[in-house]
CSV table of C-alpha atoms in Angstrom, one decimal:
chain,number,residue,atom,x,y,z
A,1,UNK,CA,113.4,120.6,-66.7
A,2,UNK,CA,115.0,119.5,-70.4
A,3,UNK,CA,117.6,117.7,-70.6
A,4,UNK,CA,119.6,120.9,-72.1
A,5,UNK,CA,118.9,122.9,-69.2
A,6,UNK,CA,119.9,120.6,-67.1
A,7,UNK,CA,123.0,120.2,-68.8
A,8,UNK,CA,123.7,123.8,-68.5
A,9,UNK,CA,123.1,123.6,-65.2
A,10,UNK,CA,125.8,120.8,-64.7
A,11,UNK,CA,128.4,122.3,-67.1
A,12,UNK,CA,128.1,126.0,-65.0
A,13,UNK,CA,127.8,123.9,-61.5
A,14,UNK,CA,131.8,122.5,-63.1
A,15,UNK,CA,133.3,125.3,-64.1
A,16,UNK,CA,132.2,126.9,-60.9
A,17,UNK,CA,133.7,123.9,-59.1
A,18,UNK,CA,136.9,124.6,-61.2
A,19,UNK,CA,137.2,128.4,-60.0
A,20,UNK,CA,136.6,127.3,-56.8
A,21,UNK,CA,139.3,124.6,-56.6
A,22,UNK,CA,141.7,125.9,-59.1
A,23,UNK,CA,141.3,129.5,-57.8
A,24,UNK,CA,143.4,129.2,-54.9
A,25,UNK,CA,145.7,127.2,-56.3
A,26,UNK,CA,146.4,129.4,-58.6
A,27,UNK,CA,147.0,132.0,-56.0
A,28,UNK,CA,149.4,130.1,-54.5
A,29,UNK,CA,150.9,129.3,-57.8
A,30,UNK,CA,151.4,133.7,-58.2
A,31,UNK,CA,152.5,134.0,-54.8
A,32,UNK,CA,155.4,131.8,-54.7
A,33,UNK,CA,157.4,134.8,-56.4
A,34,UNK,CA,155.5,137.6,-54.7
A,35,UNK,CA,155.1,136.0,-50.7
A,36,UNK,CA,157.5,133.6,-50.6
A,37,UNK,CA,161.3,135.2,-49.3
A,38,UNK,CA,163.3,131.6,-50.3
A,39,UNK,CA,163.5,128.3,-51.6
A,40,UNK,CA,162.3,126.6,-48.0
A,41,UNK,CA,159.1,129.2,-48.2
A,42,UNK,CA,158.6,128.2,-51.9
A,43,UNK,CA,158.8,124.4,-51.1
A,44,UNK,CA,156.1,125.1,-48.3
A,45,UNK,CA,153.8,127.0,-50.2
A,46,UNK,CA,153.8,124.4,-53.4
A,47,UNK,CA,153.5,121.4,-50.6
A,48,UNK,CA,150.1,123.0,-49.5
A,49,UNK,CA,148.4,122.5,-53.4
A,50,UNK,CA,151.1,119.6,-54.1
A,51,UNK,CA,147.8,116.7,-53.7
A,52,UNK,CA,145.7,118.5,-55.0
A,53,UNK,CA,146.3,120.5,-58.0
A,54,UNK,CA,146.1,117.9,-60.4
A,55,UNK,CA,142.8,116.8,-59.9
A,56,UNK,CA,141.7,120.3,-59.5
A,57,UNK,CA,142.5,120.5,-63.2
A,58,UNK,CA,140.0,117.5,-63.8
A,59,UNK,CA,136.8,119.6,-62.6
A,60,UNK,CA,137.9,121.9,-66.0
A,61,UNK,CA,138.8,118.4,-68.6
A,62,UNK,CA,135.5,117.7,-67.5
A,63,UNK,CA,133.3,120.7,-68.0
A,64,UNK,CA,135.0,120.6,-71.6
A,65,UNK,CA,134.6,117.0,-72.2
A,66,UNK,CA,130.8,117.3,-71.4
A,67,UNK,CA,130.2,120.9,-73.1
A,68,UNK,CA,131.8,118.3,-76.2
A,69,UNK,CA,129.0,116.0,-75.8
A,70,UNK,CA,126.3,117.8,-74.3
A,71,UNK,CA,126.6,120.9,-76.9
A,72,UNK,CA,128.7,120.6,-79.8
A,73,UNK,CA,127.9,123.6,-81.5
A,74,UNK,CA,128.6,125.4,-78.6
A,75,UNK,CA,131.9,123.3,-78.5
A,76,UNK,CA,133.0,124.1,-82.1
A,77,UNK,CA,132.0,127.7,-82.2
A,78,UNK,CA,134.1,128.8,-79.3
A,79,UNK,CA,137.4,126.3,-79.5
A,80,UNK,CA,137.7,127.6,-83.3
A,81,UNK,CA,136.9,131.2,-82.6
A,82,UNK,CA,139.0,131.3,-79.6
A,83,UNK,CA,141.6,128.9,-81.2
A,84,UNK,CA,144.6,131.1,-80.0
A,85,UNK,CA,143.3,132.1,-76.8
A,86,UNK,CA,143.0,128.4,-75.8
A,87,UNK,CA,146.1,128.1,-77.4
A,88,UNK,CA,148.0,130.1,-74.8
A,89,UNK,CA,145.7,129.3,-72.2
A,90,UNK,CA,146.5,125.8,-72.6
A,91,UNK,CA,151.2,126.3,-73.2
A,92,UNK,CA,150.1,128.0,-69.8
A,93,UNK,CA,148.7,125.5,-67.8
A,94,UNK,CA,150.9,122.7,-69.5
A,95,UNK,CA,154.2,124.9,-68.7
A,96,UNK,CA,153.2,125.0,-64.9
A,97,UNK,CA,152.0,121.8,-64.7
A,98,UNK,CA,155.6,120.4,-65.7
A,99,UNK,CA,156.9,123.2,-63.5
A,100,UNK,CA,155.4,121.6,-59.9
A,101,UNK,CA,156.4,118.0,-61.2
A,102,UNK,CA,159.7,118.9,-62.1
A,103,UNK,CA,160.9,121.0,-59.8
A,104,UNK,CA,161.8,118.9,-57.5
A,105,UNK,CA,164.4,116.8,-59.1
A,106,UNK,CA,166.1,119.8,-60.2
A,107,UNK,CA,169.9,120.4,-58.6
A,108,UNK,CA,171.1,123.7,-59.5
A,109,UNK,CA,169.7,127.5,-58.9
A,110,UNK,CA,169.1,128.1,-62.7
A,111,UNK,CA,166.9,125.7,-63.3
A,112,UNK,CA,165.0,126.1,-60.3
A,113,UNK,CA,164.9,129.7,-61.1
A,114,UNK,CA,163.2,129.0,-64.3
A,115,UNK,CA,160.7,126.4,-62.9
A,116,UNK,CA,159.4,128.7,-60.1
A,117,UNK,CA,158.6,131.4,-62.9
A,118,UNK,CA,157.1,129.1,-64.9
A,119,UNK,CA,154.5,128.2,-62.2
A,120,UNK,CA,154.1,132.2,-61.1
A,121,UNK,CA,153.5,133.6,-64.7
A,122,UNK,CA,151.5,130.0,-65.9
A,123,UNK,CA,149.3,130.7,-62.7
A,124,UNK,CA,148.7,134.1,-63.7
A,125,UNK,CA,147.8,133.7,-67.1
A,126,UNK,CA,145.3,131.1,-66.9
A,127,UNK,CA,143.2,133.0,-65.0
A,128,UNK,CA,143.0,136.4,-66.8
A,129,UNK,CA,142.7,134.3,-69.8
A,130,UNK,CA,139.9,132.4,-68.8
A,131,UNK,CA,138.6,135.5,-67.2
A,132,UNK,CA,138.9,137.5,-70.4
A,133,UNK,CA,136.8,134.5,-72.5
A,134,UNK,CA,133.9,134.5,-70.0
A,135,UNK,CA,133.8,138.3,-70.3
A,136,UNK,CA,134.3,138.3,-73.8
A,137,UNK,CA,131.5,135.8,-74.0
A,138,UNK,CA,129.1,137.7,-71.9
A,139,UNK,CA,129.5,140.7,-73.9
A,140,UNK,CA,128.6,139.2,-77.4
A,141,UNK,CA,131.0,138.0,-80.6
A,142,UNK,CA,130.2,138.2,-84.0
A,143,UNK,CA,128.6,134.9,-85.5
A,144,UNK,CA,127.0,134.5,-88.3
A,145,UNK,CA,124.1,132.0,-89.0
A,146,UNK,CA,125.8,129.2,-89.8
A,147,UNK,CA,127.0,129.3,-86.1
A,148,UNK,CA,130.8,130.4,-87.3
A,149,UNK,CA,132.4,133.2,-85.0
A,150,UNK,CA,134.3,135.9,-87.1
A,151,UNK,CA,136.8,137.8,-83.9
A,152,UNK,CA,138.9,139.9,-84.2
A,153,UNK,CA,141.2,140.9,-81.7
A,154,UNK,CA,139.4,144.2,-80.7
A,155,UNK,CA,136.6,141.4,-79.8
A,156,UNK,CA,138.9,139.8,-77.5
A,157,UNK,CA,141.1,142.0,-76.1
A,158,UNK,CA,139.0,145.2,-74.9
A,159,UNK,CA,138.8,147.2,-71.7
A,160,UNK,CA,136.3,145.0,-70.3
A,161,UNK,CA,137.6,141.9,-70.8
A,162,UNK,CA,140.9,143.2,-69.5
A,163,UNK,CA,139.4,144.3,-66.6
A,164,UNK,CA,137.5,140.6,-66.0
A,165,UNK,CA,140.5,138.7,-67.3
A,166,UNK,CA,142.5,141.0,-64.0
A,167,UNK,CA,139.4,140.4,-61.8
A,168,UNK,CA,139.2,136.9,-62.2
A,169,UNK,CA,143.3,136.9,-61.4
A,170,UNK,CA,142.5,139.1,-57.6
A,171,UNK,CA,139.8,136.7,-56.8
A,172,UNK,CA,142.3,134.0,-57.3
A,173,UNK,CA,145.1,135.6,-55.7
A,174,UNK,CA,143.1,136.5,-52.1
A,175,UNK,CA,141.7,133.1,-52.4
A,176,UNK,CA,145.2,131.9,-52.6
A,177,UNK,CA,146.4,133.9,-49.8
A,178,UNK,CA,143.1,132.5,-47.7
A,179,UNK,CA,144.3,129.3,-48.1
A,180,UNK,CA,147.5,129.4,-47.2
A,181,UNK,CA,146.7,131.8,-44.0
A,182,UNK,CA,144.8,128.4,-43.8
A,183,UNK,CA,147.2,125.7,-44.2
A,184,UNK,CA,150.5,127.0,-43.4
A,185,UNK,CA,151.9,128.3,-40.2
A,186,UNK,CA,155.2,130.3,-39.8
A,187,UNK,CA,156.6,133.4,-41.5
A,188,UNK,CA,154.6,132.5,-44.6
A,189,UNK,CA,151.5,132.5,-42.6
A,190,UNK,CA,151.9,135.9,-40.9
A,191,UNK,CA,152.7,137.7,-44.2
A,192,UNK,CA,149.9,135.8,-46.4
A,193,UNK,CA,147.1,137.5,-43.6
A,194,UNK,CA,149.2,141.0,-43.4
A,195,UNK,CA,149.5,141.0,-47.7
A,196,UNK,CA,145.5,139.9,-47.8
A,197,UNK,CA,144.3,143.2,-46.1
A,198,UNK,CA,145.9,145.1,-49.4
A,199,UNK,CA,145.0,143.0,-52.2
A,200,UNK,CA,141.3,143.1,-50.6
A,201,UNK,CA,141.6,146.8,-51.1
A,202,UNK,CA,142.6,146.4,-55.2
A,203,UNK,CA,139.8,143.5,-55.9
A,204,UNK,CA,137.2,145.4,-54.0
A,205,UNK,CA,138.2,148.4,-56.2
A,206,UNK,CA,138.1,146.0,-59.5
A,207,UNK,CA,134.9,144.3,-58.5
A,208,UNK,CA,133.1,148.0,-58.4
A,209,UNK,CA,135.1,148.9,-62.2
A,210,UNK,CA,134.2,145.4,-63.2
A,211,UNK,CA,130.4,146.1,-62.3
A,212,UNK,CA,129.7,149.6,-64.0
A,213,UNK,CA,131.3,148.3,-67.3
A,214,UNK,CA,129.2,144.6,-67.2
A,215,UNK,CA,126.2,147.4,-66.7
A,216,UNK,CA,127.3,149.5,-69.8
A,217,UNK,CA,128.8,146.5,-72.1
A,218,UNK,CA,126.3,143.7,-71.4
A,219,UNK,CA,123.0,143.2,-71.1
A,220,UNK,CA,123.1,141.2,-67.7
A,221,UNK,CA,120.8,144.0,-66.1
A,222,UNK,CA,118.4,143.5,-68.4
A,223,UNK,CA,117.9,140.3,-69.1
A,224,UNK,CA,118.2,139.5,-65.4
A,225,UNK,CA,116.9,142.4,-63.3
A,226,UNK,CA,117.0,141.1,-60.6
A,227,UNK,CA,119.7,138.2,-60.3
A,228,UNK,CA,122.3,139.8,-61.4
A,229,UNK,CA,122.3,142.8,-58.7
A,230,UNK,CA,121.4,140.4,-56.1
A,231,UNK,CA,124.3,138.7,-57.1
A,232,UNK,CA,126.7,141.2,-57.4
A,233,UNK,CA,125.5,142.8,-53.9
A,234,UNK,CA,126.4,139.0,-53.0
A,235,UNK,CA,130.0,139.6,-53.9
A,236,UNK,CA,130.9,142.6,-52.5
A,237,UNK,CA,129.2,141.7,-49.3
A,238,UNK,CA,131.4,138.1,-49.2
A,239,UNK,CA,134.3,140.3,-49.9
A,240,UNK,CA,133.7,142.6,-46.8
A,241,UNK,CA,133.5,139.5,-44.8
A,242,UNK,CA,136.3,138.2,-46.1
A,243,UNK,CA,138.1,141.4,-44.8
A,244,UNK,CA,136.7,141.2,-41.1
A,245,UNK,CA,137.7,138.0,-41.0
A,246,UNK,CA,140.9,137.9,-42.2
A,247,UNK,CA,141.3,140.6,-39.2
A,248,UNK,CA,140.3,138.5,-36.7
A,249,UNK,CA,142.5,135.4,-37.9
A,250,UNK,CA,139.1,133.2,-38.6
A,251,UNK,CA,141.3,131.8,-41.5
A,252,UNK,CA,138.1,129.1,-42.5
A,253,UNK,CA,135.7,131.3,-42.5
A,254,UNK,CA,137.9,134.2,-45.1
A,255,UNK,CA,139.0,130.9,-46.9
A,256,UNK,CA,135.0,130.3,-47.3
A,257,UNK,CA,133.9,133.9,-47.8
A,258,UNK,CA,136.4,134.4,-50.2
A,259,UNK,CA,135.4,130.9,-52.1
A,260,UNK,CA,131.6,131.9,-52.6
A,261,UNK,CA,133.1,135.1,-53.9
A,262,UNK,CA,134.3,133.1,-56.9
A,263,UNK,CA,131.0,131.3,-56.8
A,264,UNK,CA,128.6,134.1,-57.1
A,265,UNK,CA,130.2,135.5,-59.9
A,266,UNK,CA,130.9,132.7,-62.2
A,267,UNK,CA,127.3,131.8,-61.0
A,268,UNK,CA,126.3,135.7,-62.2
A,269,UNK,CA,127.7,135.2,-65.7
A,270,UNK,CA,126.0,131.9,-66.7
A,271,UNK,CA,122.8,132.8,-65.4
A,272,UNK,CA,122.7,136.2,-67.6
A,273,UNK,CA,123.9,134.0,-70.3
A,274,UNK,CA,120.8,131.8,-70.0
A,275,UNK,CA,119.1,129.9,-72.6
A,276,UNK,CA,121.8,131.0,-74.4
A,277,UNK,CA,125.7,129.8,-74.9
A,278,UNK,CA,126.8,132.7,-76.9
A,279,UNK,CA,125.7,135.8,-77.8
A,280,UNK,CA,126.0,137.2,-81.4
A,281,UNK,CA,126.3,141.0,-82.0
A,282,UNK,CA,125.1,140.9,-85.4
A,283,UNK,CA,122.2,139.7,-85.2
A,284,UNK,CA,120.3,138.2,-82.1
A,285,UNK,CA,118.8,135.6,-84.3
A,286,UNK,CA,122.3,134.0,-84.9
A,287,UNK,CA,122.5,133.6,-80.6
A,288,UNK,CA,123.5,130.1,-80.0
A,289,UNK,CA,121.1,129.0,-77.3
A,290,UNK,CA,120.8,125.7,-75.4
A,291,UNK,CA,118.1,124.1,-77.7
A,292,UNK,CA,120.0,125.1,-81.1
A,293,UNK,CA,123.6,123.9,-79.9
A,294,UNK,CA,122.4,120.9,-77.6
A,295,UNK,CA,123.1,117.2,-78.5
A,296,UNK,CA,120.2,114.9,-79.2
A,297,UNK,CA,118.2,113.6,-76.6
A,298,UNK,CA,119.4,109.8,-76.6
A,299,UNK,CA,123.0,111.3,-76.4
A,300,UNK,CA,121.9,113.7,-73.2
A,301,UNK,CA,120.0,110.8,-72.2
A,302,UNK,CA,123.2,108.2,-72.0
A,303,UNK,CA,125.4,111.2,-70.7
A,304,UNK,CA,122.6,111.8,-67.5
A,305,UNK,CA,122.9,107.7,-66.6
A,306,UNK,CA,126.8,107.9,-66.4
A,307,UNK,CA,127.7,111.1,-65.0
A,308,UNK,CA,124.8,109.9,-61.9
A,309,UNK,CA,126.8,106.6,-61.9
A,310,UNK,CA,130.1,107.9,-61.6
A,311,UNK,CA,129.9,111.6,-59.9
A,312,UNK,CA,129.8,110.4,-56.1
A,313,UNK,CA,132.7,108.4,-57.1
A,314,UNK,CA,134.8,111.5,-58.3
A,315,UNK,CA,133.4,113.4,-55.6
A,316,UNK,CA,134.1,111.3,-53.1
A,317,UNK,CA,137.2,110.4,-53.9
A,318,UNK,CA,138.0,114.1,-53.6
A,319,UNK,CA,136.3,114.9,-50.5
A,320,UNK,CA,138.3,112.6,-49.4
A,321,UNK,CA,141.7,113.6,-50.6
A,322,UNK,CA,140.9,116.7,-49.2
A,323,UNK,CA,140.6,115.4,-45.7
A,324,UNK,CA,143.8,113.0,-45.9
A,325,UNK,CA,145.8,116.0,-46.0
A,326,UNK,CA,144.0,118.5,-43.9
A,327,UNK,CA,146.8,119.2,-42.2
A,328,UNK,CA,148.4,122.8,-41.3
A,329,UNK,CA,152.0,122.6,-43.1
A,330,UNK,CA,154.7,124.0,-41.1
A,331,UNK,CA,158.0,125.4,-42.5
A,332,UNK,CA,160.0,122.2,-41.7
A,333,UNK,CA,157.7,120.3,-44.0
């Protein structure tokens, strides 16, 4: 294996870490206006992500720090053709960040008001944007040869990055509601399972519409056969099983099915993007692929020897946060 591959391999094996972490914290982020009844709910819901979210976040600085170094023409090509997508994408996240810090130290109703929206529509929008960039992505952007991508908005904002951008939100939102059903006990708990059975219904309807147009506006099934069916069949068999067990209160094993849901499909998209980054519709010749936008191999070769030194650190350090506070949170808390 190259060094390129492998760090495509590494940068995919992030950002699914990132959708895997960050996606049910996000869904807790959404439900804290649409599950939660009052402020003592709110505080609950917010306490179960409260250690972790920020580090969550770290899993995505780092998949862009090493897409910098690993491939900057990659790098450059996106963040200035996407330049206002990451734009809002990142007011998002910052406005929800400052939301969960701030919020408690605030004293009166308005401002708590304000705060709580901030984290419900800043958890919302992150994911549908993301979700409409990987879609977007997938389907093909115009560049040119000198590696500059000319979008317009139609290139962005189409029915089938709508529909991935909305996806990507309902495979956050029932991972949310898997964790708290979870970590939580109470009111809270009961509603998150009985609210789950619904918004199964909804993503398991998006999955199928999200599908039939990666079929007609991609060329996923072509250029992988066989993965990509296998892959999807993966999905909507995960999301069945997240369903029977959400009905028979296994709460892990739904918080698990409902996990490799996210996996599988970010897993789907970079392996029908493979050996390339980004797909050019005018001309396939223009595709920026892993040997054409990678680093050199000294620079891989440094970035391998540090990210080997310091990864079971970061993981660790996480696995063990994780178990610190593996505790059920109960309304009192």
């Amino acid at each position: 294996m190259s060094l390129p591959e492998l760090w495509f391999i590494l940068i995919a094996v992030l950002f699914i870490g990132f959708f895997f972490l960050e996606g049910f914290d996000f869904g807790v982020g959404m439900l804290t206006r649409l599950l939660a009844k009052n402020k003592d709910e709110r505080t609950q819901l917010l306490t179960t992500i409260g250690p972790f979210w920020d580090a969550n976040e770290v899993w995505l600085i780092t998949a862009g720090g090493a897409l910098f170094a690993a491939f900057p023409n990659w790098y450059a090509t996106m963040f200035s053709g996407y330049y206002t997508l990451f734009v809002i994408f990142l007011l998002a996240l910052i406005a929800r960040g400052v939301a969960i810090e701030y919020i408690h130290h605030t004293k009166t109703d308005k401002y708590l008001n304000l705060w709580y929206w901030c984290i419900a529509i800043g958890s919302f929008l992150s994911p549908f944007l993301l979700g409409m960039l990987f879609t977007s992505l997938i389907q093909g952007v115009p560049i040119d040869e000198t590696m500059t991508m000319y979008g317009t908005f139609s290139d962005f904002v189409n029915a089938y990055s709508v529909v991935g951008g909305l996806a990507v939100v309902l495979l956050s939102l029932v991972h949310g509601l898997t964790y708290i059903g979870l970590r939580t006990t109470g009111p809270v708990h009961d509603r998150a399972l009985s609210l789950l059975n619904k918004v199964y219904v909804v993503l398991f309807i998006g999955l199928v519409v999200f599908a039939a147009l990666t079929y007609v506006s991609t060329d996923l099934f072509i250029v992988r056969p066989l993965a990509t069916p296998i892959l999807l069949g993966a999905v909507v068999l995960t999301t069945i099983l997240g369903i029977i067990f959400a009905n028979k209160r296994r709460e892990g094993l739904a918080f698990t099915m409902s996990g490799l849901s996210i996996v599988f499909t970010v897993a789907m998209l970079f392996i029908g993007l493979f050996p390339r980054v980004m797909i050019s519709t005018i001309d396939p010749a223009f595709n920026l692929t892993i040997d054409n936008a990678a680093s050199g191999e000294y620079t891989l070769s440094v970035m391998t020897k540090v990210a080997v030194t310091l990864l079971p650190f970061v993981l660790g350090y996480q696995i063990w946060s994780y178990y610190v506070f593996r505790k059920r949170i109960h309304p009192k808390n």
